[in-house]
JSON list of C-alpha atoms and ligand atoms in Angstrom, two decimals:
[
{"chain": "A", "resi": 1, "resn": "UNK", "atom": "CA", "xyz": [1.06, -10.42, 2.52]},
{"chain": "A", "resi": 2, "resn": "UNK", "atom": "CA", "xyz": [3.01, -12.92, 3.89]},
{"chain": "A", "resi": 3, "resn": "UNK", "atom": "CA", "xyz": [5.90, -15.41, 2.37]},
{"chain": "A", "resi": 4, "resn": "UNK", "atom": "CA", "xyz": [3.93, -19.11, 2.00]},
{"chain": "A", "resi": 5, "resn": "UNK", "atom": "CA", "xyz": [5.50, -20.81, 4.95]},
{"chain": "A", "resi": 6, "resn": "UNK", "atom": "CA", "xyz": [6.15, -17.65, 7.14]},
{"chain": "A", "resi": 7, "resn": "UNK", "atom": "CA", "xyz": [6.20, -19.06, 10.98]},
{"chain": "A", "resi": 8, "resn": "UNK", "atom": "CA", "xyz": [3.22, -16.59, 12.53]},
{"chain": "A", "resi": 9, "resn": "UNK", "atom": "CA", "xyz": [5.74, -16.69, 15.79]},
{"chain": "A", "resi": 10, "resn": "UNK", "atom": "CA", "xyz": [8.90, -15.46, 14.41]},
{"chain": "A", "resi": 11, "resn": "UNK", "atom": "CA", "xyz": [7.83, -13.23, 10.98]},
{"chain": "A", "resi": 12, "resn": "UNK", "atom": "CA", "xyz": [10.82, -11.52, 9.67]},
{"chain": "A", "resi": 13, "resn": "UNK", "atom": "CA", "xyz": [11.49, -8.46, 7.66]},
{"chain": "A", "resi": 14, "resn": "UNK", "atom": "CA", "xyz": [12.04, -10.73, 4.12]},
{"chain": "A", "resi": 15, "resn": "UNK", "atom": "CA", "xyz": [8.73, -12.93, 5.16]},
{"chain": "A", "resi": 16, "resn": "UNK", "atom": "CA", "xyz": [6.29, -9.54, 4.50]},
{"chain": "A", "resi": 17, "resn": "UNK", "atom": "CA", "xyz": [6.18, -9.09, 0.51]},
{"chain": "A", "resi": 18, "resn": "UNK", "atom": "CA", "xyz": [3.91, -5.92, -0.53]},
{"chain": "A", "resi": 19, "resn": "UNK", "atom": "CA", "xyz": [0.60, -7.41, -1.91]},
{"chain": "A", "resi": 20, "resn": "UNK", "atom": "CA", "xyz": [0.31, -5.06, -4.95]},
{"chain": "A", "resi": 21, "resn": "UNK", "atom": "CA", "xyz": [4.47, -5.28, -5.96]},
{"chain": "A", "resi": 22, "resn": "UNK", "atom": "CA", "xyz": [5.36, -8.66, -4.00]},
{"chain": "A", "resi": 23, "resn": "UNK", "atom": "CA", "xyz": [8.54, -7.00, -2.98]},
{"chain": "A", "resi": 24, "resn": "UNK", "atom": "CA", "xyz": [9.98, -7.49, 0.13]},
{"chain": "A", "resi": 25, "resn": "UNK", "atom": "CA", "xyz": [10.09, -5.54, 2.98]},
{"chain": "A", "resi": 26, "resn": "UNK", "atom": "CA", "xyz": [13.21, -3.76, 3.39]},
{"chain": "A", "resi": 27, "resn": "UNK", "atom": "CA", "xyz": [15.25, -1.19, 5.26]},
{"chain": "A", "resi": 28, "resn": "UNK", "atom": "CA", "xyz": [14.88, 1.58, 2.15]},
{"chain": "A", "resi": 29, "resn": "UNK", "atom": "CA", "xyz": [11.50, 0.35, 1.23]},
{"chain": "A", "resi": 30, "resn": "UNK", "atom": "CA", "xyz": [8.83, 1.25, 4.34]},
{"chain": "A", "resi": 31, "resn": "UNK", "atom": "CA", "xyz": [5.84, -1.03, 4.41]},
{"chain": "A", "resi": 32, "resn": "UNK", "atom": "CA", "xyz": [2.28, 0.04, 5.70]},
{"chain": "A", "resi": 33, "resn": "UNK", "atom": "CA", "xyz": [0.30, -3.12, 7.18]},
{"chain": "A", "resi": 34, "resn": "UNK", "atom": "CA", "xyz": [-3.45, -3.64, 6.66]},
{"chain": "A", "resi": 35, "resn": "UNK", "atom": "CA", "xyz": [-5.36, -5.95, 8.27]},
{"chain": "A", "resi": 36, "resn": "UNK", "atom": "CA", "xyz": [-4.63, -9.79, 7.74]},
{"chain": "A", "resi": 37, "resn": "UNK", "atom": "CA", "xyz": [-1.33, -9.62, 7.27]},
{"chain": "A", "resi": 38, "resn": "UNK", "atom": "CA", "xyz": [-1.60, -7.51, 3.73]},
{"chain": "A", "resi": 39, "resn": "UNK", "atom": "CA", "xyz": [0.90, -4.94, 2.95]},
{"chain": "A", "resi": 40, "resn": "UNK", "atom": "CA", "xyz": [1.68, -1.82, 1.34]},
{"chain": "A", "resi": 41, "resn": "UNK", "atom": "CA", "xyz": [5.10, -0.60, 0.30]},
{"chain": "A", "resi": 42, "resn": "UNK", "atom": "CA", "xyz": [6.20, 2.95, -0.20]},
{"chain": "A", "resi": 43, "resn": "UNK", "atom": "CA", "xyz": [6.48, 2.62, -3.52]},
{"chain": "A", "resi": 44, "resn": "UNK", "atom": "CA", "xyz": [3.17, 1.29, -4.51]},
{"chain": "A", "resi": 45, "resn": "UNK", "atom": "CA", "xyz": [1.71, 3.95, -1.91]},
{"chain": "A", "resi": 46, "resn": "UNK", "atom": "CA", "xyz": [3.45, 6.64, -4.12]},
{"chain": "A", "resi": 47, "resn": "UNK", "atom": "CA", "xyz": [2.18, 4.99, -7.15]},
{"chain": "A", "resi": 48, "resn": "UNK", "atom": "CA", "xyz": [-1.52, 4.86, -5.45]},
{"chain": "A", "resi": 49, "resn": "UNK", "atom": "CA", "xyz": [-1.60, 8.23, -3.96]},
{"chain": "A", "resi": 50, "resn": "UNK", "atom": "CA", "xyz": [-0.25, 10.09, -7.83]},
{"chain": "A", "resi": 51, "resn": "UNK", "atom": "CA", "xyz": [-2.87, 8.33, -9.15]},
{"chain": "A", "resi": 52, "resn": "UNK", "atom": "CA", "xyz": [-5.96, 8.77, -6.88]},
{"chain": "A", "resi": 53, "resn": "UNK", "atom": "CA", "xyz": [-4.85, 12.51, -5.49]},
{"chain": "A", "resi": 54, "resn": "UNK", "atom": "CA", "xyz": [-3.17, 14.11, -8.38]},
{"chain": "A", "resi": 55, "resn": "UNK", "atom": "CA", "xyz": [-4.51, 12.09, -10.89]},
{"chain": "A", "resi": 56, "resn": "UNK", "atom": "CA", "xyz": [-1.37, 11.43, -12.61]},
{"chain": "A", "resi": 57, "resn": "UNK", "atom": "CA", "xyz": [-1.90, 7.71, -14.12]},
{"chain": "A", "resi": 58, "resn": "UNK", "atom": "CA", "xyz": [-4.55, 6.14, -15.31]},
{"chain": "A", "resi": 59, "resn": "UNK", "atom": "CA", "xyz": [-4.90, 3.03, -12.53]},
{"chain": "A", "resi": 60, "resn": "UNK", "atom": "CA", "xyz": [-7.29, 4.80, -10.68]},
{"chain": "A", "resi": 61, "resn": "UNK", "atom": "CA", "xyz": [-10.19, 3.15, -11.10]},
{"chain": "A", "resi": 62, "resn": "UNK", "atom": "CA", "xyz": [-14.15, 4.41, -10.42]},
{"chain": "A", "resi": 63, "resn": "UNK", "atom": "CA", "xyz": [-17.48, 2.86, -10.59]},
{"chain": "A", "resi": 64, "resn": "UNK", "atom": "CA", "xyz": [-17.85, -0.52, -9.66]},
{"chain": "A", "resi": 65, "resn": "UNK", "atom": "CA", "xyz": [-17.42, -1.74, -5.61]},
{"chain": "A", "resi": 66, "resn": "UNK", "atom": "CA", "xyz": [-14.02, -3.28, -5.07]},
{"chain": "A", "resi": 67, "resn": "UNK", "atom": "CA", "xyz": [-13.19, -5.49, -2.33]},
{"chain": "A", "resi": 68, "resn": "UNK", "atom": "CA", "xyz": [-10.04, -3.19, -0.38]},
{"chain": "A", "resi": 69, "resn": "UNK", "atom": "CA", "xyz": [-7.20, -5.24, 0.20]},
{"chain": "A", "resi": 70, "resn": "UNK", "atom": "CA", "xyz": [-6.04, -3.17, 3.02]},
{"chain": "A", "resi": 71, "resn": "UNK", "atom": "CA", "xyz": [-8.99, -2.72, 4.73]},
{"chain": "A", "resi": 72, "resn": "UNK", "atom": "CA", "xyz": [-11.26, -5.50, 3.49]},
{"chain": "A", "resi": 73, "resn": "UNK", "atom": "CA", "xyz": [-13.99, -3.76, 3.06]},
{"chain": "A", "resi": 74, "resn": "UNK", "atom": "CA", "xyz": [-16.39, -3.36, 0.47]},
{"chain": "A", "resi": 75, "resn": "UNK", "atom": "CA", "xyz": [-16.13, 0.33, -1.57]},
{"chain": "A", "resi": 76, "resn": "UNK", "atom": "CA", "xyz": [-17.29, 2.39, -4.03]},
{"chain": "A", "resi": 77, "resn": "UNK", "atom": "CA", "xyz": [-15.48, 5.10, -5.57]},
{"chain": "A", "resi": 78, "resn": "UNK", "atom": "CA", "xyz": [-12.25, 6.27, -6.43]},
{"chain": "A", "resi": 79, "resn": "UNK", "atom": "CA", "xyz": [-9.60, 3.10, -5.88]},
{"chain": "A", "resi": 80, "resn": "UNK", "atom": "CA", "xyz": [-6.45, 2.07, -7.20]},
{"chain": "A", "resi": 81, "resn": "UNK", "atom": "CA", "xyz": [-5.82, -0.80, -8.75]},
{"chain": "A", "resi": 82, "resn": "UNK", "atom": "CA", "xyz": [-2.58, -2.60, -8.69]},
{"chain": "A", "resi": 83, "resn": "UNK", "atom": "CA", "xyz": [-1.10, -2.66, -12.11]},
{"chain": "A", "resi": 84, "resn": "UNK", "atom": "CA", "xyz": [0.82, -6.02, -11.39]},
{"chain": "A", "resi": 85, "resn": "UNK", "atom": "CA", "xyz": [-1.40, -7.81, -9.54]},
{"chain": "A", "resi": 86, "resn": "UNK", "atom": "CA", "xyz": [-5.23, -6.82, -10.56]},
{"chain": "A", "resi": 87, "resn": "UNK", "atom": "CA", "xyz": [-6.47, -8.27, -7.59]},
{"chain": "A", "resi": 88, "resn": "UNK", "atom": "CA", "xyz": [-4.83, -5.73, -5.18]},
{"chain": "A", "resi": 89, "resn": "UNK", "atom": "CA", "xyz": [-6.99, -2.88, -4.53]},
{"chain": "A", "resi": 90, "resn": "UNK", "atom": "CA", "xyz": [-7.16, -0.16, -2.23]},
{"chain": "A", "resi": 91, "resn": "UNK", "atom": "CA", "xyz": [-9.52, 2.35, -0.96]},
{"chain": "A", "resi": 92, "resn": "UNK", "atom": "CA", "xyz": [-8.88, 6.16, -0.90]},
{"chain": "A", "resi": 93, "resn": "UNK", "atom": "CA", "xyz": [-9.18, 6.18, 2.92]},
{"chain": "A", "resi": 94, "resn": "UNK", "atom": "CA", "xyz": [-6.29, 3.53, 2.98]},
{"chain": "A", "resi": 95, "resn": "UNK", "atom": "CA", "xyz": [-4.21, 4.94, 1.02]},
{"chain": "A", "resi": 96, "resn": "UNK", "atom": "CA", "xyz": [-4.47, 8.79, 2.67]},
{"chain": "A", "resi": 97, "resn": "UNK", "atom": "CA", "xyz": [-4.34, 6.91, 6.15]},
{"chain": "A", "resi": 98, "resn": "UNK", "atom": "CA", "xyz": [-1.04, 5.30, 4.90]},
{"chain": "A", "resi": 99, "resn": "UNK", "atom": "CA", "xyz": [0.19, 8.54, 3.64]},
{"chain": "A", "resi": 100, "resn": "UNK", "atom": "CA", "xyz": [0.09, 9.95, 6.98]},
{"chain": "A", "resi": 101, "resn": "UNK", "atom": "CA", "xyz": [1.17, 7.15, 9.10]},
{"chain": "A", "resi": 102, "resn": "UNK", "atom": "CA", "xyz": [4.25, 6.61, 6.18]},
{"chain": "A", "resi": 103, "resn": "UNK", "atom": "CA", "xyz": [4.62, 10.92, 6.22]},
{"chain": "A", "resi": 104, "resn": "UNK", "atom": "CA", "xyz": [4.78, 10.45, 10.03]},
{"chain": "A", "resi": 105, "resn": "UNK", "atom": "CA", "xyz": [7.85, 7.92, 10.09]},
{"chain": "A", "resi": 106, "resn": "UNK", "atom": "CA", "xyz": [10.78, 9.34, 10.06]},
{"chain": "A", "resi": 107, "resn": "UNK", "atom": "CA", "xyz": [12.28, 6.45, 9.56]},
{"chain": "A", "resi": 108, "resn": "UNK", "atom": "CA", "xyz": [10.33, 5.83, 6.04]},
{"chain": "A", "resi": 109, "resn": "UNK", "atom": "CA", "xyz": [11.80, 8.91, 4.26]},
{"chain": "A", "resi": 110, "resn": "UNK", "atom": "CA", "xyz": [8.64, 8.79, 2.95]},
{"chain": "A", "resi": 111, "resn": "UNK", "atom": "CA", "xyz": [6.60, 11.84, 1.17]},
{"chain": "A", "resi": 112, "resn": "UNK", "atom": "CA", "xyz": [3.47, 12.07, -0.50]},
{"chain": "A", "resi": 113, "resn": "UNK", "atom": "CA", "xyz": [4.37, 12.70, -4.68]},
{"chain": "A", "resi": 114, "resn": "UNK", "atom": "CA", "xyz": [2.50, 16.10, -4.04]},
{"chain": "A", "resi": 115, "resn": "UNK", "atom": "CA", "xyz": [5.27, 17.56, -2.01]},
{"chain": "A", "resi": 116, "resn": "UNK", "atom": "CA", "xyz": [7.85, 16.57, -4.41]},
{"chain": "A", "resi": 117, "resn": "UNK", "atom": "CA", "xyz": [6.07, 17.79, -7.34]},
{"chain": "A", "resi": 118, "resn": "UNK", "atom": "CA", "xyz": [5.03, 21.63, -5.67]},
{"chain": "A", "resi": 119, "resn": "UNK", "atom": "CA", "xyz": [8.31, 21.62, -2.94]},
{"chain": "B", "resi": 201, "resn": "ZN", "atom": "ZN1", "xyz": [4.75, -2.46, -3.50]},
{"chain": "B", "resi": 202, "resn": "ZN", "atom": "ZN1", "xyz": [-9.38, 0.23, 2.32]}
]
């Protein structure tokens, strides 16, 4: 998401906030953009992907269609739910297309918590 009062022209690093932390983007934490502006940061991403793929918390969340704040689309299925902000969702595609594009960067120093856990 966006800072209230971010000029659309001239957006800088400490105007994108992650919707489902509301940190800001930095150089050490990599943000993933959705569409409308709505962000993910690495962390969060870490945090969705344990939970979703390895299962490893319990804000994965199944059953009733969510509203994907990545992707805004309607879904069913395995989602995760922000723990800070309930109204940030997103989708299991998002988050494995965010893994890869994040796994990708260089940059990010980013890795999904499954190659950490099994190196
Ligand atoms: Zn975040
Ligand atoms: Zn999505």
């Amino acid at each position: 998401m966006r800072r209230d009062g971010t000029n659309s022209e001239a957006v800088n690093m400490e105007d994108v906030l992650c919707d489902y932390c509301h940190s800001t983007w930095t150089m050490d934490r990599p943000m993933v953009e959705g569409h409308h502006g709505s962000c993910i940061c690495g962390s969060c991403l870490k945090m969705a992907y344990a939970s979703t793929q390895i299962g490893e918390s319990g804000d994965a969340v199944d059953g009733a269609p969510i509203k994907c704040t990545m992707c805004l689309e309607d879904r069913e299925g395995t989602c995760f739910q922000s723990p800070a902000y309930p109204d940030a969702m997103i989708c299991l595609r998002c988050i494995k297309m965010a893994a890869k594009a994040l796994g990708r960067d260089p940059d990010s120093n980013w890795t999904a918590p499954a190659d950490t856990a099994n190196p």
